[in-house]
Amino acid sequence: MLNNNENSKPEIVINSLNHSLFAKKYFSVAFVTFAFSLLVFFIGSLSVYFGLDALVKNGTIRPYSIYVSLIAVTIAYFIVSLIFTYKKRNGFLITSIFWIVAELFFSLIIGIGLNYGKSAGLITPTSVFIIFAIPTLIMIITGALSYFNLIDLTKIKKLLLVFAVIIIVAIIASIFTAFLLPYRSNTNRILNFAIPVLLVVFVSLATLFTWNNLIKNAEEAGSFEGSDLYRKAIISGVRLFVDFATLVYYVLSIFLRRR
């Protein structure tokens, strides 16, 4: 007769296989969501970047309508992101609305920023590549560090707090120097350049928590009920996209503040 240990071996193997299948499914849904979001974002932002001048020149859109649209989308993004962030359980509807607004917001703000940089002589095709390449590299590095568990999130939290304080101090200092010193003074230029650099580092560190949450959920995917696996995986993919797009925005800000 088989002893209890021998009887339990097949069950352990089956549970392990099921766990692996659920984890793979979670990763697949999250990464497909992330990849699709990136595709839409690239198409949207680059379309604005390349097509904005032609649309304004042809009279298809008025310059003021660009600013009105950007303000409206920014307000919408701020409101929806608050709901998405602080709501205990985000369903497919809230997630979809947040995704649409985030896509519109980041596509517009990045596209307009790139277009402005091109007009001001600050952005070249090579710059555009770098602006998207740096966040891509950051996402890969932070993802690898999280997947192989090479980071201590407790220390990262403390580091985030330090950077948050530094950023707040830098922003306050930049406000005062903007009024007290000439716009092109060295102090103003250093602060204007340093703030987006600090924000890139801050968001990069915060992205570690997004990856960690994704990996943790994937490990627990077998215990999710009903459609929770898909819901949470889609949310993870959307959060990765927002982190990436935010990094693109701050890297772009560095290029636009080089003057």
GROMACS .gro file of C-alpha atoms in nm:
model
  259
    1MET     CA    1   0.000   0.000   0.000
    2LEU     CA    2   0.107   0.357  -0.065
    3ASN     CA    3   0.180   0.566   0.237
    4ASN     CA    4   0.034   0.912   0.288
    5ASN     CA    5   0.339   1.087   0.146
    6GLU     CA    6   0.321   0.883  -0.173
    7ASN     CA    7  -0.053   0.950  -0.205
    8SER     CA    8   0.002   1.322  -0.167
    9LYS     CA    9   0.268   1.346  -0.437
   10PRO     CA   10   0.029   1.343  -0.737
   11GLU     CA   11  -0.188   1.604  -0.567
   12ILE     CA   12   0.113   1.827  -0.505
   13VAL     CA   13   0.218   1.796  -0.868
   14ILE     CA   14  -0.134   1.878  -0.990
   15ASN     CA   15  -0.160   2.180  -0.760
   16SER     CA   16   0.180   2.299  -0.877
   17LEU     CA   17   0.076   2.266  -1.241
   18ASN     CA   18  -0.251   2.448  -1.179
   19HIS     CA   19  -0.065   2.724  -0.997
   20SER     CA   20   0.174   2.757  -1.290
   21LEU     CA   21  -0.110   2.769  -1.543
   22PHE     CA   22  -0.298   3.039  -1.352
   23ALA     CA   23   0.022   3.242  -1.312
   24LYS     CA   24   0.096   3.215  -1.684
   25LYS     CA   25  -0.258   3.319  -1.767
   26TYR     CA   26  -0.228   3.620  -1.536
   27PHE     CA   27   0.104   3.726  -1.689
   28SER     CA   28  -0.034   3.677  -2.040
   29VAL     CA   29  -0.341   3.894  -1.984
   30ALA     CA   30  -0.139   4.163  -1.806
   31PHE     CA   31   0.129   4.180  -2.074
   32VAL     CA   32  -0.120   4.174  -2.361
   33THR     CA   33  -0.302   4.465  -2.196
   34PHE     CA   34   0.028   4.646  -2.148
   35ALA     CA   35   0.142   4.582  -2.505
   36PHE     CA   36  -0.190   4.691  -2.655
   37SER     CA   37  -0.189   5.005  -2.440
   38LEU     CA   38   0.163   5.088  -2.559
   39LEU     CA   39   0.063   5.037  -2.922
   40VAL     CA   40  -0.232   5.275  -2.890
   41PHE     CA   41  -0.013   5.523  -2.701
   42PHE     CA   42   0.264   5.517  -2.963
   43ILE     CA   43   0.018   5.562  -3.248
   44GLY     CA   44  -0.168   5.839  -3.068
   45SER     CA   45   0.129   6.042  -2.947
   46LEU     CA   46   0.328   6.009  -3.270
   47SER     CA   47   0.020   6.098  -3.475
   48VAL     CA   48  -0.015   6.419  -3.277
   49TYR     CA   49   0.358   6.482  -3.306
   50PHE     CA   50   0.370   6.447  -3.683
   51GLY     CA   51   0.022   6.565  -3.774
   52LEU     CA   52  -0.046   6.863  -3.549
   53ASP     CA   53   0.131   7.121  -3.765
   54ALA     CA   54  -0.052   7.011  -4.078
   55LEU     CA   55  -0.391   7.017  -3.906
   56VAL     CA   56  -0.335   7.370  -3.772
   57LYS     CA   57  -0.195   7.493  -4.103
   58ASN     CA   58  -0.490   7.355  -4.299
   59GLY     CA   59  -0.733   7.510  -4.056
   60THR     CA   60  -0.872   7.171  -3.955
   61ILE     CA   61  -0.824   7.264  -3.591
   62ARG     CA   62  -0.764   7.596  -3.420
   63PRO     CA   63  -0.463   7.645  -3.190
   64TYR     CA   64  -0.686   7.737  -2.897
   65SER     CA   65  -0.882   7.413  -2.936
   66ILE     CA   66  -0.562   7.219  -2.867
   67TYR     CA   67  -0.520   7.388  -2.530
   68VAL     CA   68  -0.889   7.351  -2.445
   69SER     CA   69  -0.875   6.979  -2.529
   70LEU     CA   70  -0.559   6.933  -2.324
   71ILE     CA   71  -0.706   7.112  -2.022
   72ALA     CA   72  -1.029   6.910  -2.047
   73VAL     CA   73  -0.846   6.578  -2.077
   74THR     CA   74  -0.609   6.671  -1.792
   75ILE     CA   75  -0.901   6.746  -1.559
   76ALA     CA   76  -1.075   6.426  -1.666
   77TYR     CA   77  -0.758   6.224  -1.609
   78PHE     CA   78  -0.707   6.376  -1.265
   79ILE     CA   79  -1.063   6.294  -1.157
   80VAL     CA   80  -1.073   5.943  -1.304
   81SER     CA   81  -0.727   5.855  -1.172
   82LEU     CA   82  -0.835   5.952  -0.820
   83ILE     CA   83  -1.136   5.724  -0.849
   84PHE     CA   84  -0.926   5.444  -0.999
   85THR     CA   85  -0.656   5.477  -0.733
   86TYR     CA   86  -0.870   5.499  -0.423
   87LYS     CA   87  -1.165   5.279  -0.517
   88LYS     CA   88  -1.130   4.950  -0.330
   89ARG     CA   89  -1.250   4.735  -0.619
   90ASN     CA   90  -1.220   4.854  -0.977
   91GLY     CA   91  -1.448   4.671  -1.217
   92PHE     CA   92  -1.407   4.643  -1.592
   93LEU     CA   93  -1.612   4.960  -1.651
   94ILE     CA   94  -1.403   5.188  -1.427
   95THR     CA   95  -1.082   5.033  -1.558
   96SER     CA   96  -1.193   5.083  -1.919
   97ILE     CA   97  -1.287   5.446  -1.857
   98PHE     CA   98  -0.957   5.511  -1.682
   99TRP     CA   99  -0.766   5.343  -1.966
  100ILE     CA  100  -0.941   5.552  -2.234
  101VAL     CA  101  -0.886   5.878  -2.047
  102ALA     CA  102  -0.522   5.787  -1.973
  103GLU     CA  103  -0.460   5.707  -2.339
  104LEU     CA  104  -0.610   6.038  -2.448
  105PHE     CA  105  -0.424   6.234  -2.183
  106PHE     CA  106  -0.079   6.088  -2.240
  107SER     CA  107  -0.113   6.076  -2.619
  108LEU     CA  108  -0.210   6.442  -2.629
  109ILE     CA  109   0.041   6.572  -2.376
  110ILE     CA  110   0.332   6.371  -2.519
  111GLY     CA  111   0.237   6.444  -2.879
  112ILE     CA  112   0.198   6.816  -2.815
  113GLY     CA  113   0.521   6.822  -2.613
  114LEU     CA  114   0.712   6.650  -2.891
  115ASN     CA  115   0.562   6.885  -3.147
  116TYR     CA  116   0.655   7.189  -2.940
  117GLY     CA  117   1.007   7.055  -2.891
  118LYS     CA  118   1.042   7.003  -3.265
  119SER     CA  119   0.924   7.358  -3.337
  120ALA     CA  120   1.164   7.498  -3.075
  121GLY     CA  121   1.456   7.298  -3.210
  122LEU     CA  122   1.484   7.090  -2.893
  123ILE     CA  123   1.356   6.761  -3.034
  124THR     CA  124   1.503   6.562  -3.322
  125PRO     CA  125   1.409   6.216  -3.452
  126THR     CA  126   1.696   6.079  -3.244
  127SER     CA  127   1.559   6.257  -2.939
  128VAL     CA  128   1.219   6.098  -2.995
  129PHE     CA  129   1.381   5.755  -3.000
  130ILE     CA  130   1.571   5.828  -2.677
  131ILE     CA  131   1.260   5.967  -2.507
  132PHE     CA  132   1.082   5.636  -2.562
  133ALA     CA  133   1.390   5.415  -2.521
  134ILE     CA  134   1.482   5.533  -2.170
  135PRO     CA  135   1.143   5.441  -2.016
  136THR     CA  136   1.153   5.109  -2.202
  137LEU     CA  137   1.491   5.031  -2.049
  138ILE     CA  138   1.370   5.137  -1.705
  139MET     CA  139   1.065   4.910  -1.732
  140ILE     CA  140   1.283   4.615  -1.834
  141ILE     CA  141   1.532   4.671  -1.551
  142THR     CA  142   1.268   4.723  -1.282
  143GLY     CA  143   1.074   4.423  -1.410
  144ALA     CA  144   1.382   4.200  -1.398
  145LEU     CA  145   1.476   4.322  -1.049
  146SER     CA  146   1.126   4.247  -0.926
  147TYR     CA  147   1.092   3.911  -1.099
  148PHE     CA  148   1.419   3.780  -0.958
  149ASN     CA  149   1.345   3.937  -0.618
  150LEU     CA  150   1.665   4.140  -0.616
  151ILE     CA  151   1.522   4.439  -0.431
  152ASP     CA  152   1.419   4.522  -0.078
  153LEU     CA  153   1.092   4.713  -0.104
  154THR     CA  154   1.124   4.835   0.254
  155LYS     CA  155   1.440   5.022   0.159
  156ILE     CA  156   1.278   5.142  -0.163
  157LYS     CA  157   0.990   5.291   0.039
  158LYS     CA  158   1.238   5.487   0.249
  159LEU     CA  159   1.420   5.597  -0.065
  160LEU     CA  160   1.092   5.710  -0.220
  161LEU     CA  161   1.020   5.919   0.088
  162VAL     CA  162   1.361   6.084   0.063
  163PHE     CA  163   1.310   6.162  -0.305
  164ALA     CA  164   0.960   6.292  -0.238
  165VAL     CA  165   1.096   6.539   0.016
  166ILE     CA  166   1.376   6.647  -0.218
  167ILE     CA  167   1.129   6.696  -0.505
  168ILE     CA  168   0.891   6.902  -0.291
  169VAL     CA  169   1.177   7.121  -0.169
  170ALA     CA  170   1.304   7.162  -0.526
  171ILE     CA  171   0.958   7.261  -0.653
  172ILE     CA  172   0.911   7.515  -0.373
  173ALA     CA  173   1.259   7.653  -0.438
  174SER     CA  174   1.185   7.680  -0.811
  175ILE     CA  175   0.869   7.881  -0.738
  176PHE     CA  176   1.061   8.131  -0.526
  177THR     CA  177   1.352   8.159  -0.767
  178ALA     CA  178   1.112   8.210  -1.057
  179PHE     CA  179   0.996   8.533  -0.893
  180LEU     CA  180   1.323   8.644  -0.738
  181LEU     CA  181   1.574   8.560  -1.011
  182PRO     CA  182   1.588   8.611  -1.388
  183TYR     CA  183   1.425   8.327  -1.581
  184ARG     CA  184   1.752   8.225  -1.746
  185SER     CA  185   1.958   8.240  -1.429
  186ASN     CA  186   2.175   7.937  -1.356
  187THR     CA  187   1.973   7.855  -1.044
  188ASN     CA  188   1.646   7.849  -1.236
  189ARG     CA  189   1.796   7.644  -1.516
  190ILE     CA  190   1.943   7.390  -1.275
  191LEU     CA  191   1.618   7.354  -1.082
  192ASN     CA  192   1.407   7.329  -1.398
  193PHE     CA  193   1.634   7.055  -1.525
  194ALA     CA  194   1.676   6.875  -1.192
  195ILE     CA  195   1.306   6.842  -1.109
  196PRO     CA  196   1.209   6.616  -1.402
  197VAL     CA  197   1.529   6.415  -1.350
  198LEU     CA  198   1.431   6.356  -0.988
  199LEU     CA  199   1.079   6.267  -1.097
  200VAL     CA  200   1.212   6.010  -1.343
  201VAL     CA  201   1.404   5.846  -1.059
  202PHE     CA  202   1.099   5.865  -0.831
  203VAL     CA  203   0.864   5.704  -1.085
  204SER     CA  204   1.126   5.441  -1.167
  205LEU     CA  205   1.141   5.340  -0.802
  206ALA     CA  206   0.761   5.344  -0.776
  207THR     CA  207   0.742   5.115  -1.079
  208LEU     CA  208   0.909   4.846  -0.870
  209PHE     CA  209   0.592   4.830  -0.661
  210THR     CA  210   0.377   4.795  -0.972
  211TRP     CA  211   0.588   4.502  -1.087
  212ASN     CA  212   0.588   4.351  -0.739
  213ASN     CA  213   0.210   4.374  -0.721
  214LEU     CA  214   0.177   4.209  -1.062
  215ILE     CA  215   0.408   3.922  -0.965
  216LYS     CA  216   0.236   3.876  -0.629
  217ASN     CA  217  -0.105   3.862  -0.795
  218ALA     CA  218   0.022   3.613  -1.052
  219GLU     CA  219   0.142   3.386  -0.772
  220GLU     CA  220  -0.200   3.405  -0.608
  221ALA     CA  221  -0.398   3.382  -0.933
  222GLY     CA  222  -0.513   3.028  -0.858
  223SER     CA  223  -0.716   3.153  -0.562
  224PHE     CA  224  -0.902   3.423  -0.755
  225GLU     CA  225  -1.273   3.370  -0.803
  226GLY     CA  226  -1.465   3.407  -1.127
  227SER     CA  227  -1.336   3.683  -1.350
  228ASP     CA  228  -1.107   3.830  -1.083
  229LEU     CA  229  -0.799   3.691  -1.256
  230TYR     CA  230  -0.876   3.879  -1.578
  231ARG     CA  231  -0.989   4.192  -1.395
  232LYS     CA  232  -0.676   4.215  -1.182
  233ALA     CA  233  -0.446   4.121  -1.469
  234ILE     CA  234  -0.593   4.394  -1.689
  235ILE     CA  235  -0.552   4.645  -1.406
  236SER     CA  236  -0.188   4.539  -1.368
  237GLY     CA  237  -0.132   4.592  -1.740
  238VAL     CA  238  -0.296   4.933  -1.728
  239ARG     CA  239  -0.085   5.036  -1.429
  240LEU     CA  240   0.232   4.933  -1.611
  241PHE     CA  241   0.125   5.145  -1.907
  242VAL     CA  242   0.060   5.448  -1.685
  243ASP     CA  243   0.404   5.408  -1.526
  244PHE     CA  244   0.564   5.387  -1.869
  245ALA     CA  245   0.374   5.686  -2.008
  246THR     CA  246   0.456   5.890  -1.698
  247LEU     CA  247   0.823   5.812  -1.746
  248VAL     CA  248   0.800   5.921  -2.109
  249TYR     CA  249   0.644   6.248  -1.997
  250TYR     CA  250   0.920   6.326  -1.747
  251VAL     CA  251   1.199   6.222  -1.984
  252LEU     CA  252   1.042   6.450  -2.245
  253SER     CA  253   1.036   6.727  -1.985
  254ILE     CA  254   1.411   6.689  -1.941
  255PHE     CA  255   1.464   6.747  -2.313
  256LEU     CA  256   1.228   7.045  -2.317
  257ARG     CA  257   1.408   7.211  -2.025
  258ARG     CA  258   1.759   7.189  -2.162
  259ARG     CA  259   1.765   7.552  -2.266
   0.00000   0.00000   0.00000
